[in-house]
Every structure is written in structure tokens, then in C-alpha cells.
Tab-separated table of C-alpha atoms in Angstrom:
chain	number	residue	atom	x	y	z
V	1	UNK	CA	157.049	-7.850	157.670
V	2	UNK	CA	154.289	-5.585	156.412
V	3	UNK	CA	152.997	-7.739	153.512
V	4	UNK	CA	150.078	-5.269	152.322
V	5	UNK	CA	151.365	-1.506	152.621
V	6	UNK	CA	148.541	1.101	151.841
V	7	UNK	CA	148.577	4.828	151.474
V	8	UNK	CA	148.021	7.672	152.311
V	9	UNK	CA	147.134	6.938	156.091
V	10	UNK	CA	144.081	9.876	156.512
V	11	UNK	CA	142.838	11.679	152.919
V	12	UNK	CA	140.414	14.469	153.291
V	13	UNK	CA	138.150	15.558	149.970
V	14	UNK	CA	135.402	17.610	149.718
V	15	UNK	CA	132.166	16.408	148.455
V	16	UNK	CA	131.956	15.258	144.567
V	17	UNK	CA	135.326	14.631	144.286
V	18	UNK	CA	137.350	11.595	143.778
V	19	UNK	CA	138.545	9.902	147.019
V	20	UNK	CA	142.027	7.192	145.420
V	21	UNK	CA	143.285	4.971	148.296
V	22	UNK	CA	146.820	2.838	147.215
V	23	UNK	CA	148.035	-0.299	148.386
V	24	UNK	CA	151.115	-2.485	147.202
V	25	UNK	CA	151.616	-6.305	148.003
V	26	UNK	CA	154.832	-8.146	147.866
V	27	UNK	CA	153.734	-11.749	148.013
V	28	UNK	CA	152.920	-12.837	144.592
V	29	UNK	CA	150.903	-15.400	145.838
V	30	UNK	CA	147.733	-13.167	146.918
V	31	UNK	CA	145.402	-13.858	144.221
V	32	UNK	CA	142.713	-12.325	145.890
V	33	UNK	CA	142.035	-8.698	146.594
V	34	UNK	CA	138.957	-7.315	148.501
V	35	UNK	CA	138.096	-3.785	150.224
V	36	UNK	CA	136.808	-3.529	153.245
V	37	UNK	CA	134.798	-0.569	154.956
V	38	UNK	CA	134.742	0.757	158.812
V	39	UNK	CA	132.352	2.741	160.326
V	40	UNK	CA	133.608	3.853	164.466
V	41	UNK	CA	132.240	1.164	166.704
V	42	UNK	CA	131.269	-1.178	163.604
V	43	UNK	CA	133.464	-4.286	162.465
V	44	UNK	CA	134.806	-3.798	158.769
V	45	UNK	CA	132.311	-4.898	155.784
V	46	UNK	CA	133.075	-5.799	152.158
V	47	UNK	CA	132.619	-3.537	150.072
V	48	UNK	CA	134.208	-4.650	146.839
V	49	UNK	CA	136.841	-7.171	145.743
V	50	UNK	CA	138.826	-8.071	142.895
V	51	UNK	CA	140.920	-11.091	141.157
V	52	UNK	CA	143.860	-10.287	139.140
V	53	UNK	CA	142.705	-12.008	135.960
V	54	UNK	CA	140.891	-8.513	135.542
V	55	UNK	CA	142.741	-4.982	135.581
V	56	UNK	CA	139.276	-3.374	136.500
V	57	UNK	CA	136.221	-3.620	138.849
V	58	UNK	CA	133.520	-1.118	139.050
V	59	UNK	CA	130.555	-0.960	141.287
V	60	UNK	CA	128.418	1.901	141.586
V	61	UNK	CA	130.825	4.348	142.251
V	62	UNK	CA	133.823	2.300	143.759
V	63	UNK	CA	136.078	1.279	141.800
V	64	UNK	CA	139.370	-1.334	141.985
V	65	UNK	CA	141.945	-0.713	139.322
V	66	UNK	CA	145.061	-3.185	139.580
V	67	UNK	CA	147.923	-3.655	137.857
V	68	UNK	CA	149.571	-7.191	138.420
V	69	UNK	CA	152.772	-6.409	136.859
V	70	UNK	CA	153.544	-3.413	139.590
V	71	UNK	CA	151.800	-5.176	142.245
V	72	UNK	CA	149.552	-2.751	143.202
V	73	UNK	CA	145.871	-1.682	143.493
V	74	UNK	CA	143.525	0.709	144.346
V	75	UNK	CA	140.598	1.918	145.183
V	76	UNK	CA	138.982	5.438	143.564
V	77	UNK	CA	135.177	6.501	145.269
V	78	UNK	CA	133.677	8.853	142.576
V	79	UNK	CA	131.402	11.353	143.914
V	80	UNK	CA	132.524	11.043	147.110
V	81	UNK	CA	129.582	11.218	150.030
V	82	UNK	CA	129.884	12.388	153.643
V	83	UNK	CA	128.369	9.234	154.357
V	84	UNK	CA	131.379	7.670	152.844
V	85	UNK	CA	133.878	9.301	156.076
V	86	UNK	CA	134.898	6.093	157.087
V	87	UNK	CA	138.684	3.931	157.287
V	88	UNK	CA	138.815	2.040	154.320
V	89	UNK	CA	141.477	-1.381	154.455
V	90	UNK	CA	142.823	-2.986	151.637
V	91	UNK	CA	143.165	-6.834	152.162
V	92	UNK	CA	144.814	-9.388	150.332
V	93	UNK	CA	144.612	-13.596	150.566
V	94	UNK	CA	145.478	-16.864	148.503
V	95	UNK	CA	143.147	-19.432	147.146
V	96	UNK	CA	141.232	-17.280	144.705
V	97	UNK	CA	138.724	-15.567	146.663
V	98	UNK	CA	139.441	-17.602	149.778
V	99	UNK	CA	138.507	-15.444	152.654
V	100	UNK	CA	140.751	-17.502	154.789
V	101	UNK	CA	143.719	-15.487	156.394
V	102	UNK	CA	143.179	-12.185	155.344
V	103	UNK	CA	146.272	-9.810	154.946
V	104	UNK	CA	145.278	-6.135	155.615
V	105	UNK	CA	146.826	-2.837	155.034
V	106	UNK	CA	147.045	-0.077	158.176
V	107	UNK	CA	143.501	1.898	157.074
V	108	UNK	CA	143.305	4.898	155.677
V	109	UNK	CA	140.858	7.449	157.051
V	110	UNK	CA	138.879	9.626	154.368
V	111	UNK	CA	136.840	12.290	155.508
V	112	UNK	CA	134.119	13.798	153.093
V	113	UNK	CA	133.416	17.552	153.815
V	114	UNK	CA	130.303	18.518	152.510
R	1	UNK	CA	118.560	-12.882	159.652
R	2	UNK	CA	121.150	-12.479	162.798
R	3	UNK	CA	124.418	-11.015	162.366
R	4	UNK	CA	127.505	-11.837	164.315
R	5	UNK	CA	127.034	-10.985	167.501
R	6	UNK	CA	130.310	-10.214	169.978
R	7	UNK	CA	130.527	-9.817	173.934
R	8	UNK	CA	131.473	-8.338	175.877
R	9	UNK	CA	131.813	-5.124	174.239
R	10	UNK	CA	134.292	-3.400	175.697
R	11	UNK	CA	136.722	-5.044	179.289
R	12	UNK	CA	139.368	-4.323	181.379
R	13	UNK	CA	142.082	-6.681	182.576
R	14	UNK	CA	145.134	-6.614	184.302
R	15	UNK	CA	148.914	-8.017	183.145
R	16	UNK	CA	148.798	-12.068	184.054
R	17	UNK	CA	144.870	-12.328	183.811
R	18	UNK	CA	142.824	-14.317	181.419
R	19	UNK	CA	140.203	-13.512	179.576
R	20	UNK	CA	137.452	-15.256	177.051
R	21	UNK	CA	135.702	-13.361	174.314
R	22	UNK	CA	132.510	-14.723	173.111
R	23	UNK	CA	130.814	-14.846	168.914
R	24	UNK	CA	127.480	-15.975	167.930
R	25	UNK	CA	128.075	-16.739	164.133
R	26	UNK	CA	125.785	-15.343	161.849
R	27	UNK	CA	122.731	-17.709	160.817
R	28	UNK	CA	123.736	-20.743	158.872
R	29	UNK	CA	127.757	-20.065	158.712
R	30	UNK	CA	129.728	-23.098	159.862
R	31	UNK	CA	133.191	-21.143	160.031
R	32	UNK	CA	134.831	-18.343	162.942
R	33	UNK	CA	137.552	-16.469	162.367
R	34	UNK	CA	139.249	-14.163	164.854
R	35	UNK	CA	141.318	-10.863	164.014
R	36	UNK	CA	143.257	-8.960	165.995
R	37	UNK	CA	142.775	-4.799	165.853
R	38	UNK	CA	144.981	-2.675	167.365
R	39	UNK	CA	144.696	0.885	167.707
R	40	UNK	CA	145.275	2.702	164.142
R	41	UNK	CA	145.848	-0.681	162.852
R	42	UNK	CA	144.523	-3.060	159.977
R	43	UNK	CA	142.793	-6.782	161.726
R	44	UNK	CA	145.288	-9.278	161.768
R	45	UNK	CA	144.431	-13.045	161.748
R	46	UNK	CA	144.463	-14.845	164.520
R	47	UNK	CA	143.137	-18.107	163.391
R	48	UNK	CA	140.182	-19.996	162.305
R	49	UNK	CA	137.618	-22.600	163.433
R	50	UNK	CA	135.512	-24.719	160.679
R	51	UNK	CA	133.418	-27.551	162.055
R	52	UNK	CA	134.979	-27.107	165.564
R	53	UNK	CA	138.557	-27.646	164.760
R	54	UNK	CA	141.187	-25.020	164.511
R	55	UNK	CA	141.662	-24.599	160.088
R	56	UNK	CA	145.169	-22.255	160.218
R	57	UNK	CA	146.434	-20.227	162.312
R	58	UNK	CA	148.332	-16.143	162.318
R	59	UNK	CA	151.481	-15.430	164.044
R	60	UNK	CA	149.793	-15.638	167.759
R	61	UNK	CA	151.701	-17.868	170.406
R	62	UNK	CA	149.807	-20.560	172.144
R	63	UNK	CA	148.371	-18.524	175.312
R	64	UNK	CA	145.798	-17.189	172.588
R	65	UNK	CA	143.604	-20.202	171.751
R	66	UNK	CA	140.083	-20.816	170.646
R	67	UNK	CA	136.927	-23.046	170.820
R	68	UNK	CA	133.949	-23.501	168.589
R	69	UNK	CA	130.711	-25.345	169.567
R	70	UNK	CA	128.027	-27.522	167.401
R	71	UNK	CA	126.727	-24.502	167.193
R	72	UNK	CA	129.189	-23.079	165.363
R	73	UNK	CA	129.429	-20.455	168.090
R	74	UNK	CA	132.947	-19.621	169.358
R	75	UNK	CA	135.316	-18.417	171.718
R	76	UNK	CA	138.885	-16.804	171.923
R	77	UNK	CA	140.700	-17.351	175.363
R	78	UNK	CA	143.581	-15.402	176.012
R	79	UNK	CA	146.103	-16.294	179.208
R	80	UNK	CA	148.974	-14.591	180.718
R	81	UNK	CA	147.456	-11.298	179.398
R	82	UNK	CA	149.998	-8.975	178.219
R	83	UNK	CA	150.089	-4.770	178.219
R	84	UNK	CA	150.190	-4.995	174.141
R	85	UNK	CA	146.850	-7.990	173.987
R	86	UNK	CA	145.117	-4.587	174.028
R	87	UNK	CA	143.120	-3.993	171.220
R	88	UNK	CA	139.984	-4.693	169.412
R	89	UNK	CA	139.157	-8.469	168.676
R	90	UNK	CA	137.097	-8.616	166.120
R	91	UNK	CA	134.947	-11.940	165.050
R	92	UNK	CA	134.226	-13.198	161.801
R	93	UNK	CA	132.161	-15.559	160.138
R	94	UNK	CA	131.373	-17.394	156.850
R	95	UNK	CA	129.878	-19.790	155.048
R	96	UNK	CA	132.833	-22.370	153.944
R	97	UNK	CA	136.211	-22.074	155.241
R	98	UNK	CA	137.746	-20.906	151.759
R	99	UNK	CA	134.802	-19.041	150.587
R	100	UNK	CA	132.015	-16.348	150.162
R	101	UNK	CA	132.485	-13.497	152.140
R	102	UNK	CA	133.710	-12.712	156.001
R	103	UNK	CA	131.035	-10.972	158.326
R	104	UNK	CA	132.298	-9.025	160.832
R	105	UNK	CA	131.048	-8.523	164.314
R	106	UNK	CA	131.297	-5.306	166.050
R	107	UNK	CA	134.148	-6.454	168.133
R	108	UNK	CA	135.293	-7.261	171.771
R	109	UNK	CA	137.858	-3.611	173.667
R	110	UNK	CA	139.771	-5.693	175.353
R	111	UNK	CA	142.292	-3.167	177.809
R	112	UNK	CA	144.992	-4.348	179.814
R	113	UNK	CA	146.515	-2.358	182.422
């Protein structure tokens, strides 16, 4: 059972635009949302993470939107960089920014043309 | 400051081997976790080690089993290797078992043929 399921699998933009990456959870119990970042050959790295007592995170230009109710979240990159052509996983946990048993998504693969 | 540090990078095995991946935690983080990565997959957990003592484990069965040292170092030892073990095994650590934020390592290719 696929607990996290994010989408699209591979997204391709060109440079300046806005790369959106969606997942949806189905245990209600995740209270804890983070994004993590993969470079080929490099283990993942945080890049931003959210709590759902907030619809909203921004940080430089990545930003988490979520929306309890639907169960869903998602990450937009604004002014999207080559440098930013990497998989991108959405993750999910309990315990309120407990980094203990991380749920991922599948990836999704952007690609930044320049 | 020293990262996590995984090895060996990248193995080969055959069906019914064994195999032990090593992780050097990153400076001053008392708690390993280990994630499974296969191929156009997300990590999934595999379990975790705080103050040398398994804290929770994923959906693994018992031939996949773990260690962690004073040191906070740790391995993952996996028996009876199977064709679908294949896959990247990825180490993480953290200060606290519930908290702050997971560092990966590069990860252990493990292939089994």
C-alpha cells in the first residue's frame, strides 16, 4: 500500500518558469511533511518541510502549499534553475517533525532547460 | 564537520550470499537509520538504531538486521541475499531519534545476480 503517491513522475520546464510537484497521503496521522532533494550519485537532502497547522511555507524560491482537508501538498520552485535538474521526493512521518520512519513518494525527475 | 560516510560504494553478490554495509554517522549524531532505494523508487525505511538498540523497524523480514557501535557507527547485514535486495541502501543519521533533520549518506549499490 502506497501511503504517499506523488506526481507527475519526470516534469521538464524551461528556465524561469515554475516547476509544481503533487503528492497525496492517505494516513491522517502524518503530521509531518518534508521535501527532500537528489542529485545522481548523492543521498537525498532536506530541502524544506512543513506541519499542517500552516497552509503555506516559503523559502527562497521553494515553496510547500498544503491543504489538510484534501490531503495533499506540494511543492512549486519559482524561477526554476538548471542547477535545480534533480528528483525531488515528497516524504511524510508522525510525531510532529519526527524524522523517524519516513514515508516517501516514487520521485519525480525535473529537468531545467536553460 | 564530517558527513555520513557509506562503504562500500557500489558491490556485487550472488543469490544466498551475505553481505554487510558499513555508516560512519555524521559528527555528534547518536541515531542511524537505514533506507532502502530501489531503482526509480522513493527510500523506504528499513529501521533505526538510537544508542545501539534497534528504535522501530519497516516492513523488512529478519535476514536484514543491523548493529550500531559506541560510536554510534553502524552496520546493515543482509543474509540469504535475494535477486530483488538489489538496490541502493542509503544511511542516515540524526541528532535524537524523533528529531532535527536526517543526513543522508551517498549510499551503498548493492547488485545481486
Amino acid at each position: 500500500q502506497q501511503q504517499v503517491k506523488q506526481s507527475p513522475q519526470s516534469l521538464i520546464v524551461q528556465k524561469g518558469g515554475i516547476s509544481i510537484i503533487n503528492c497525496a497521503y492517505e494516513n491522517t496521522a502524518f503530521d509531518y511533511f518534508p521535501w527532500y532533494q537528489q542529485f545522481p550519485g548523492k543521498g537525498p537532502a532536506l530541502l524544506i518541510a512543513i506541519r499542517p497547522d500552516v497552509s503555506e511555507k516559503k523559502e527562497g524560491r521553494f515553496t510547500i502549499s498544503f491543504n489538510k482537508s484534501a490531503k495533499q501538498f506540494s511543492l512549486h520552485i519559482m524561477d526554476s534553475q538548471p542547477g535545480d535538474s534533480a528528483t525531488y521526493f515528497c516524504a511524510a512521518s508522525i510525531g510532529g517533525g519526527s524524522n523517524y520512519k519516513l514515508t516517501f513518494g516514487k520521485g519525480t525527475l525535473l529537468t531545467v532547460n536553460p | 564537520e564530517t558527513g555520513v560516510t557509506q562503504s562500500p560504494t557500489h558491490l556485487i553478490k550472488t543469490r544466498g550470499q551475505q553481505v554487510t554495509l558499513r555508516c560512519s554517522s555524521q559528527s555528534g549524531h547518536n541515531t542511524v537509520s537505514w533506507y532502502q532505494q530501489a531503482l526509480g523508487q522513493g527510500p523506504q525505511f528499513i529501521f533505526q538504531y538510537y544508542r545501539e538498540e534497534e528504535n522501530g523497524r519497516g516492513n523488512f523480514p529478519p535476514r536484514f538486521s543491523g548493529l550500531q557501535f559506541p560510536n554510534y557507527s553502524s552496520e546493515l547485514n543482509v543474509n540469504a541475499l535475494e535477486l530483488d535486495d538489489s538496490a541502493l541502501y542509503l544511511c542516515a543519521s540524526s541528532l535524537g531519534r524523533n528529531t532535527g533533520e536526517l543526513f543522508f549518506g551517498e549510499g551503498s549499490r548493492l547488485t545481486v545476480l
